[in-house]
CSV table of C-alpha atoms in Angstrom, one decimal:
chain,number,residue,atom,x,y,z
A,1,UNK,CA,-4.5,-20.7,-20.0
A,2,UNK,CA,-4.1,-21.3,-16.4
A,3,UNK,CA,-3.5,-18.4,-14.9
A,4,UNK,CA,-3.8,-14.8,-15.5
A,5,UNK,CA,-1.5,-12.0,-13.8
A,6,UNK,CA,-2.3,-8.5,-14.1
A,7,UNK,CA,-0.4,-5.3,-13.7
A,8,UNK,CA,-1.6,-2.4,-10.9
A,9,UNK,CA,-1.7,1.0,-11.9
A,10,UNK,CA,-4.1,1.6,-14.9
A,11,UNK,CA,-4.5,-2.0,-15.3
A,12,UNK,CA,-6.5,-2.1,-11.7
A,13,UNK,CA,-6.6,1.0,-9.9
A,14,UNK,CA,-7.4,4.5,-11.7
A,15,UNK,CA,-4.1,7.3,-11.4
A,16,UNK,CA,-5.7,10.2,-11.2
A,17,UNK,CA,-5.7,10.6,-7.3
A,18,UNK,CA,-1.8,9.5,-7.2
A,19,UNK,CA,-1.4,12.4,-9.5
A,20,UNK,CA,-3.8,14.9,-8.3
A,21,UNK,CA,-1.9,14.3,-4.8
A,22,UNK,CA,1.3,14.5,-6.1
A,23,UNK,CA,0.3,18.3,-7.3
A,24,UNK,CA,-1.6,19.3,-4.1
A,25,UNK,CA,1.9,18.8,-2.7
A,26,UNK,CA,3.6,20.6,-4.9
A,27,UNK,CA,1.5,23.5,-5.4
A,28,UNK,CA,0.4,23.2,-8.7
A,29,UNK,CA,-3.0,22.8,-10.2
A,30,UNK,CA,-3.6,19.4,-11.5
A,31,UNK,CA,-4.2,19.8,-14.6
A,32,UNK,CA,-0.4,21.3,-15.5
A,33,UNK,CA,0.9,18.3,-13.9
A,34,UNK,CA,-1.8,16.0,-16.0
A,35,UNK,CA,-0.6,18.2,-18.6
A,36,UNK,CA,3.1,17.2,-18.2
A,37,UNK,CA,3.0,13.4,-17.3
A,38,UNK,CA,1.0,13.1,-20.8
A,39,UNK,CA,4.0,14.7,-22.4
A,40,UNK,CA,6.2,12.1,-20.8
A,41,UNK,CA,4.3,9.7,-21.7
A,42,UNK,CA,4.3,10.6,-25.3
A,43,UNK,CA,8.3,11.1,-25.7
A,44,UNK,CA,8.4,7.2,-24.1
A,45,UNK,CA,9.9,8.5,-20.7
A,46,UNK,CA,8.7,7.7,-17.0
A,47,UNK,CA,5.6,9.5,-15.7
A,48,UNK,CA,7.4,10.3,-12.4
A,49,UNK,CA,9.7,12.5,-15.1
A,50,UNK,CA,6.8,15.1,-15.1
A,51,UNK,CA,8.0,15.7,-11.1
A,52,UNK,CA,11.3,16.2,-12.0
A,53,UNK,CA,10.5,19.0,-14.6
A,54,UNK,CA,8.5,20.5,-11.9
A,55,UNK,CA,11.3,20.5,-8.9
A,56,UNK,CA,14.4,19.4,-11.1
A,57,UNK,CA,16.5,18.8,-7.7
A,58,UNK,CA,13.5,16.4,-6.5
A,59,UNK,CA,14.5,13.0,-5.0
A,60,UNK,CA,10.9,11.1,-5.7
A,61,UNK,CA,11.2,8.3,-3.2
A,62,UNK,CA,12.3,11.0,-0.3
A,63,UNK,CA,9.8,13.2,-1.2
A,64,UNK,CA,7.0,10.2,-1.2
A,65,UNK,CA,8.9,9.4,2.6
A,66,UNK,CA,7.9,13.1,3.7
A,67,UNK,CA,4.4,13.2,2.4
A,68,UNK,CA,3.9,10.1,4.6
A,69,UNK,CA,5.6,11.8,7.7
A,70,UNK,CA,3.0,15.0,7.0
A,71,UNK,CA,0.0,12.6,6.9
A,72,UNK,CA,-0.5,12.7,3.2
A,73,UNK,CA,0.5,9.8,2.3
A,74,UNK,CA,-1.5,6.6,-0.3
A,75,UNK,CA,-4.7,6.2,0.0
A,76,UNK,CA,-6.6,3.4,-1.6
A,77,UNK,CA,-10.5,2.5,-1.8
A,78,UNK,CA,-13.2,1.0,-4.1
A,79,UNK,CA,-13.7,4.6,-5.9
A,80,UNK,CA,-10.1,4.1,-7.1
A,81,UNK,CA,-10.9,0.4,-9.0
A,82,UNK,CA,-12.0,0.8,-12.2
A,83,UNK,CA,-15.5,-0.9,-12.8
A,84,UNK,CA,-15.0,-3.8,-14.9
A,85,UNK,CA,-11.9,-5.4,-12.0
A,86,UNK,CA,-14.1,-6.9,-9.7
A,87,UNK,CA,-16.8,-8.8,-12.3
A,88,UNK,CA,-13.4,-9.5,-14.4
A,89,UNK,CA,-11.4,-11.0,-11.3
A,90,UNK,CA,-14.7,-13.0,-10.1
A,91,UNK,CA,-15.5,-14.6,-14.0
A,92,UNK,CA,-11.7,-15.7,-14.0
A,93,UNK,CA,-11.8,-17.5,-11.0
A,94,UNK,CA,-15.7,-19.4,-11.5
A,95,UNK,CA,-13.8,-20.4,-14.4
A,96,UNK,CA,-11.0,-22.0,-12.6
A,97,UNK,CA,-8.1,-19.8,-13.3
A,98,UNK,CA,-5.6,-18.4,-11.3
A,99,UNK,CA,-5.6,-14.8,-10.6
A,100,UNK,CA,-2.5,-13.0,-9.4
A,101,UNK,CA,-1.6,-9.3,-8.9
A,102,UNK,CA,1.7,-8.4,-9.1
A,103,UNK,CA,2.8,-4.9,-10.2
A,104,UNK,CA,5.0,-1.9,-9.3
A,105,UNK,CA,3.6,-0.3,-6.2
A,106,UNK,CA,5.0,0.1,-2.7
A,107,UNK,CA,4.6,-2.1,0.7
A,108,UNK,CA,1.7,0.8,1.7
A,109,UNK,CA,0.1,0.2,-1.8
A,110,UNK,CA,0.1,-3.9,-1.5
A,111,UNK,CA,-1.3,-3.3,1.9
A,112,UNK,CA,-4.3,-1.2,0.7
A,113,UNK,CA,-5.3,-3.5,-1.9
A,114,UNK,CA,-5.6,-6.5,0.0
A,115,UNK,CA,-7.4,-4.6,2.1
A,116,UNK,CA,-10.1,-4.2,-0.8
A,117,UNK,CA,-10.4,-7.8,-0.7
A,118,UNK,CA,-10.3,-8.3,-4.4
A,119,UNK,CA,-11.2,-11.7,-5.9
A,120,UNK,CA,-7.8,-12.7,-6.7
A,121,UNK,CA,-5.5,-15.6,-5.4
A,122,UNK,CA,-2.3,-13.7,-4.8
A,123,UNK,CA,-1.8,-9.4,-4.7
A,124,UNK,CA,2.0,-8.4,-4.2
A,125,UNK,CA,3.7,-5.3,-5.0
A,126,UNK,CA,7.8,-4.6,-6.3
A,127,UNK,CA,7.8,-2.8,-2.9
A,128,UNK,CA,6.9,-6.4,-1.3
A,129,UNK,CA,9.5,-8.0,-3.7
A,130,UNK,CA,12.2,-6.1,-3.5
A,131,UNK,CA,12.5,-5.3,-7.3
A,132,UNK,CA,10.3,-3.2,-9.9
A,133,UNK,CA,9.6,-3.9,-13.3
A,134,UNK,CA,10.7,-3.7,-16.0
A,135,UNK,CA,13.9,-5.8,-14.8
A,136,UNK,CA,13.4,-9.5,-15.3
A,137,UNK,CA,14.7,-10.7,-12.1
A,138,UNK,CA,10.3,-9.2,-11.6
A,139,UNK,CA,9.2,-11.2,-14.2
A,140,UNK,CA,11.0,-14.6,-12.9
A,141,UNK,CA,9.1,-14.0,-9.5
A,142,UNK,CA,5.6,-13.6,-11.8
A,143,UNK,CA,6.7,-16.9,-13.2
A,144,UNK,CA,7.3,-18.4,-9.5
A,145,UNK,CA,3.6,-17.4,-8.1
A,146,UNK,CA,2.5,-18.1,-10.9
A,147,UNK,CA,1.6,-21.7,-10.1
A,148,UNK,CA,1.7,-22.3,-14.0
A,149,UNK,CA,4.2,-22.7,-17.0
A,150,UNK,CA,5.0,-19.7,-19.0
A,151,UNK,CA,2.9,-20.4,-22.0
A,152,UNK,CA,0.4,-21.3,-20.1
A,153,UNK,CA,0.4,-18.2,-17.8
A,154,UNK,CA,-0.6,-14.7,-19.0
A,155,UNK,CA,0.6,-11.3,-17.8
A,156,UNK,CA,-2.0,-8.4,-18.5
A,157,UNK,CA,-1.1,-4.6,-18.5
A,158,UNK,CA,-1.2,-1.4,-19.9
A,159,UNK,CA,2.6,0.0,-20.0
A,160,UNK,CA,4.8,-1.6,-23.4
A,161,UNK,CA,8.3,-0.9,-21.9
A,162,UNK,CA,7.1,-2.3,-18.2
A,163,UNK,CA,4.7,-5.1,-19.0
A,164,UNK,CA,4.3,-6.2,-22.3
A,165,UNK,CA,8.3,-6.6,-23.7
A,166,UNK,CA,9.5,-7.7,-20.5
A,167,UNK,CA,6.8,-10.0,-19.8
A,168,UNK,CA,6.8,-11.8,-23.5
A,169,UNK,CA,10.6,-12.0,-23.4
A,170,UNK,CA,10.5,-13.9,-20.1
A,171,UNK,CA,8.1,-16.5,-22.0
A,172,UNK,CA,4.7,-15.5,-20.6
A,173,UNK,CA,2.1,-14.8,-22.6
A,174,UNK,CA,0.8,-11.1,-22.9
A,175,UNK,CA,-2.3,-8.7,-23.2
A,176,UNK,CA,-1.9,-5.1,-23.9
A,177,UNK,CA,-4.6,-3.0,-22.1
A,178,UNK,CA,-5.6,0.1,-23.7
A,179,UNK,CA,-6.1,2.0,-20.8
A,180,UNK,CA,-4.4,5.0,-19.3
A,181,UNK,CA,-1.8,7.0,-21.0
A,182,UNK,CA,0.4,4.8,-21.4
A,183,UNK,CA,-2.0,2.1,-22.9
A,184,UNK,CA,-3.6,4.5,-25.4
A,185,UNK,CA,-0.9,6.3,-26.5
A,186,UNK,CA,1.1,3.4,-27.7
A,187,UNK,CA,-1.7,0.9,-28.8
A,188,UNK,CA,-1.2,0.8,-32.0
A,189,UNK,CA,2.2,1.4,-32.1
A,190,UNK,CA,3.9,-1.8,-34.3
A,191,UNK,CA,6.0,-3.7,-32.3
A,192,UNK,CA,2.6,-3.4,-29.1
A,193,UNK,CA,0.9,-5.1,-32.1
A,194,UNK,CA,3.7,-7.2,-33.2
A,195,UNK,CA,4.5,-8.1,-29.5
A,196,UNK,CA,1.2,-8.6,-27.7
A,197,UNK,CA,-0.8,-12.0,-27.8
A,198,UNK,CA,-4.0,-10.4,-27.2
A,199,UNK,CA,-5.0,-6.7,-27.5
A,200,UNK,CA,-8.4,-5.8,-25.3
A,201,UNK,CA,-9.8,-2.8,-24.2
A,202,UNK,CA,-11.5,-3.9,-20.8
A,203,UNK,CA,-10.5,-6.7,-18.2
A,204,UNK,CA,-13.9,-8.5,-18.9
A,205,UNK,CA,-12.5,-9.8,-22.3
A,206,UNK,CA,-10.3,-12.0,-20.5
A,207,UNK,CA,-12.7,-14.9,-19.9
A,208,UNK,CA,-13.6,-15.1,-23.5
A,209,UNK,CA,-10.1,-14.8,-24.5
A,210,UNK,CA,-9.4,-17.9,-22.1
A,211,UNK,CA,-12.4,-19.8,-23.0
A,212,UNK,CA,-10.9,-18.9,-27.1
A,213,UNK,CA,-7.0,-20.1,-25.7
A,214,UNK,CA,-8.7,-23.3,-24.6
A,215,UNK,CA,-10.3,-24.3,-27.3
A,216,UNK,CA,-7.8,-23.8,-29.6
A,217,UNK,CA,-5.1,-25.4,-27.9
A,218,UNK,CA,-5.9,-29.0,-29.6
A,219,UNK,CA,-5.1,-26.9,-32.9
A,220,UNK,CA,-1.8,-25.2,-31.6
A,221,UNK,CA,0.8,-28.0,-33.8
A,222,UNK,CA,-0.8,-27.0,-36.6
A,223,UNK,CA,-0.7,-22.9,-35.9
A,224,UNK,CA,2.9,-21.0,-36.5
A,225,UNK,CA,4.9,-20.7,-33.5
A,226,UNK,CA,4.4,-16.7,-33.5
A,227,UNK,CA,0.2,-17.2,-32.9
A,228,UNK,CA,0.9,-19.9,-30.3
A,229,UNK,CA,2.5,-17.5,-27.9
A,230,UNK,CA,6.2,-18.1,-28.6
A,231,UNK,CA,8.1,-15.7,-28.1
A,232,UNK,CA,11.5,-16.1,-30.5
A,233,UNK,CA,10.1,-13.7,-33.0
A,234,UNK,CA,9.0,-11.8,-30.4
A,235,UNK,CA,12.0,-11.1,-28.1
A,236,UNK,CA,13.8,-9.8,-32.0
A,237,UNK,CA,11.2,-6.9,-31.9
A,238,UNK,CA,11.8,-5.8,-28.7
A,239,UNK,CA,15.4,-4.7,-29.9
A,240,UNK,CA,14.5,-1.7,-31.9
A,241,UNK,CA,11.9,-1.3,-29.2
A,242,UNK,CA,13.7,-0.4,-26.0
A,243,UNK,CA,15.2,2.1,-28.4
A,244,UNK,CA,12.1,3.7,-28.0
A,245,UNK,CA,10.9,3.5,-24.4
């Protein structure tokens, strides 16, 4: 493994103030609109859905424009990282691997995190980009700053539809993160298991998993192409999956 890319939101950075925000500006308390965003979360829709049941007529991205205008726009700090990122990030990179974040987020959100000055080689948002996941047109830009092959390059996140099956059927390999909604609600479901290289429950697994890749590599001719990383099994589950998400 060479280098490791990992998803934003609930991969990184902790939600809850993006959604406790989101319902100071609507007017609702936030546990209805917790409330709601699990249940989208659950029926396999977008989070941002539990808005649109709230103001049906709402236009997200114009509504995220005024909230900026009235001073109320992102904020980003150190409270908002969950603990195990920075000792993670810093083991991965003493160990000589590549560390790039790249995840759906705006040109506001790529600015704060850099500003966190994370130990990471690369941050960059879809905003930055031009183009969110889960479309692959993404995922060949991951594969670009990578700096690595596919195999040898894996993406880490927490959402199936937007990170996991896109990201193994561009050729990367993949870690589902159970964390957040979306990463605990749909951890075990079969094609996350089927689908996902590696399933952790906290970013400091990745150096052992690395160190494990490594050392098993010398073996890999003798290992069936499905527990090498390949993904042409892989990209045949993700068929009955999209059905889903």
């Amino acid at each position: 493994m060479e280098t490791i890319v990992l998803d934003i939101g609930e991969t990184l950075v902790r939600d809850d103030r993006h959604w406790a925000s989101w319902a100071d500006w609507l007017g609702v308390p936030p546990h209805t609109l917790g409330a709601l965003v699990g249940a989208a979360v659950a029926q396999g829709r977008e989070a941002t859905d539990a808005l649109r049941i709230l103001r049906p007529d709402m236009d997200v991205e114009e509504a995220y424009r005024a909230r900026a205008a009235a001073g109320r726009g992102e904020h980003l700090d150190e409270s908002d990282l969950y603990q195990d990122v920075r000792p993670a990030l810093a083991e991965l990179r003493a160990a000589g691997i590549r560390v790039v974040v790249a995840g759906n987020g705006t040109v506001r959100a790529g600015e704060l995190l850099r500003a966190l000055d994370l130990p990471a080689d690369l941050v960059v948002t879809s905003g930055e980009w031009g183009v969110r996941k889960p479309d692959p047109e993404f995922f060949a830009r991951v594969t670009e700053v990578a700096g690595a092959a596919p195999e040898a390059t894996l993406y880490v996140g927490d959402h199936p539809a937007d990170d996991l099956f896109p990201a193994a059927a561009a050729g990367l390999r993949t870690a589902h993160l159970r964390r957040g909604p979306y990463g605990h609600w749909w951890a075990e479901h079969p094609d996350v298991v089927e689908t996902a290289d590696f399933r952790i429950d906290a970013l400091t697994e990745l150096v052992g998993l690395v160190a494990s890749a490594s050392s098993s590599s010398s073996a890999a001719s003798g290992v069936a192409p499905e527990a090498q990383g390949e993904t042409g099994v892989r990209r045949g589950v993700l068929r009955s999956v999209r059905q889903v998400y």
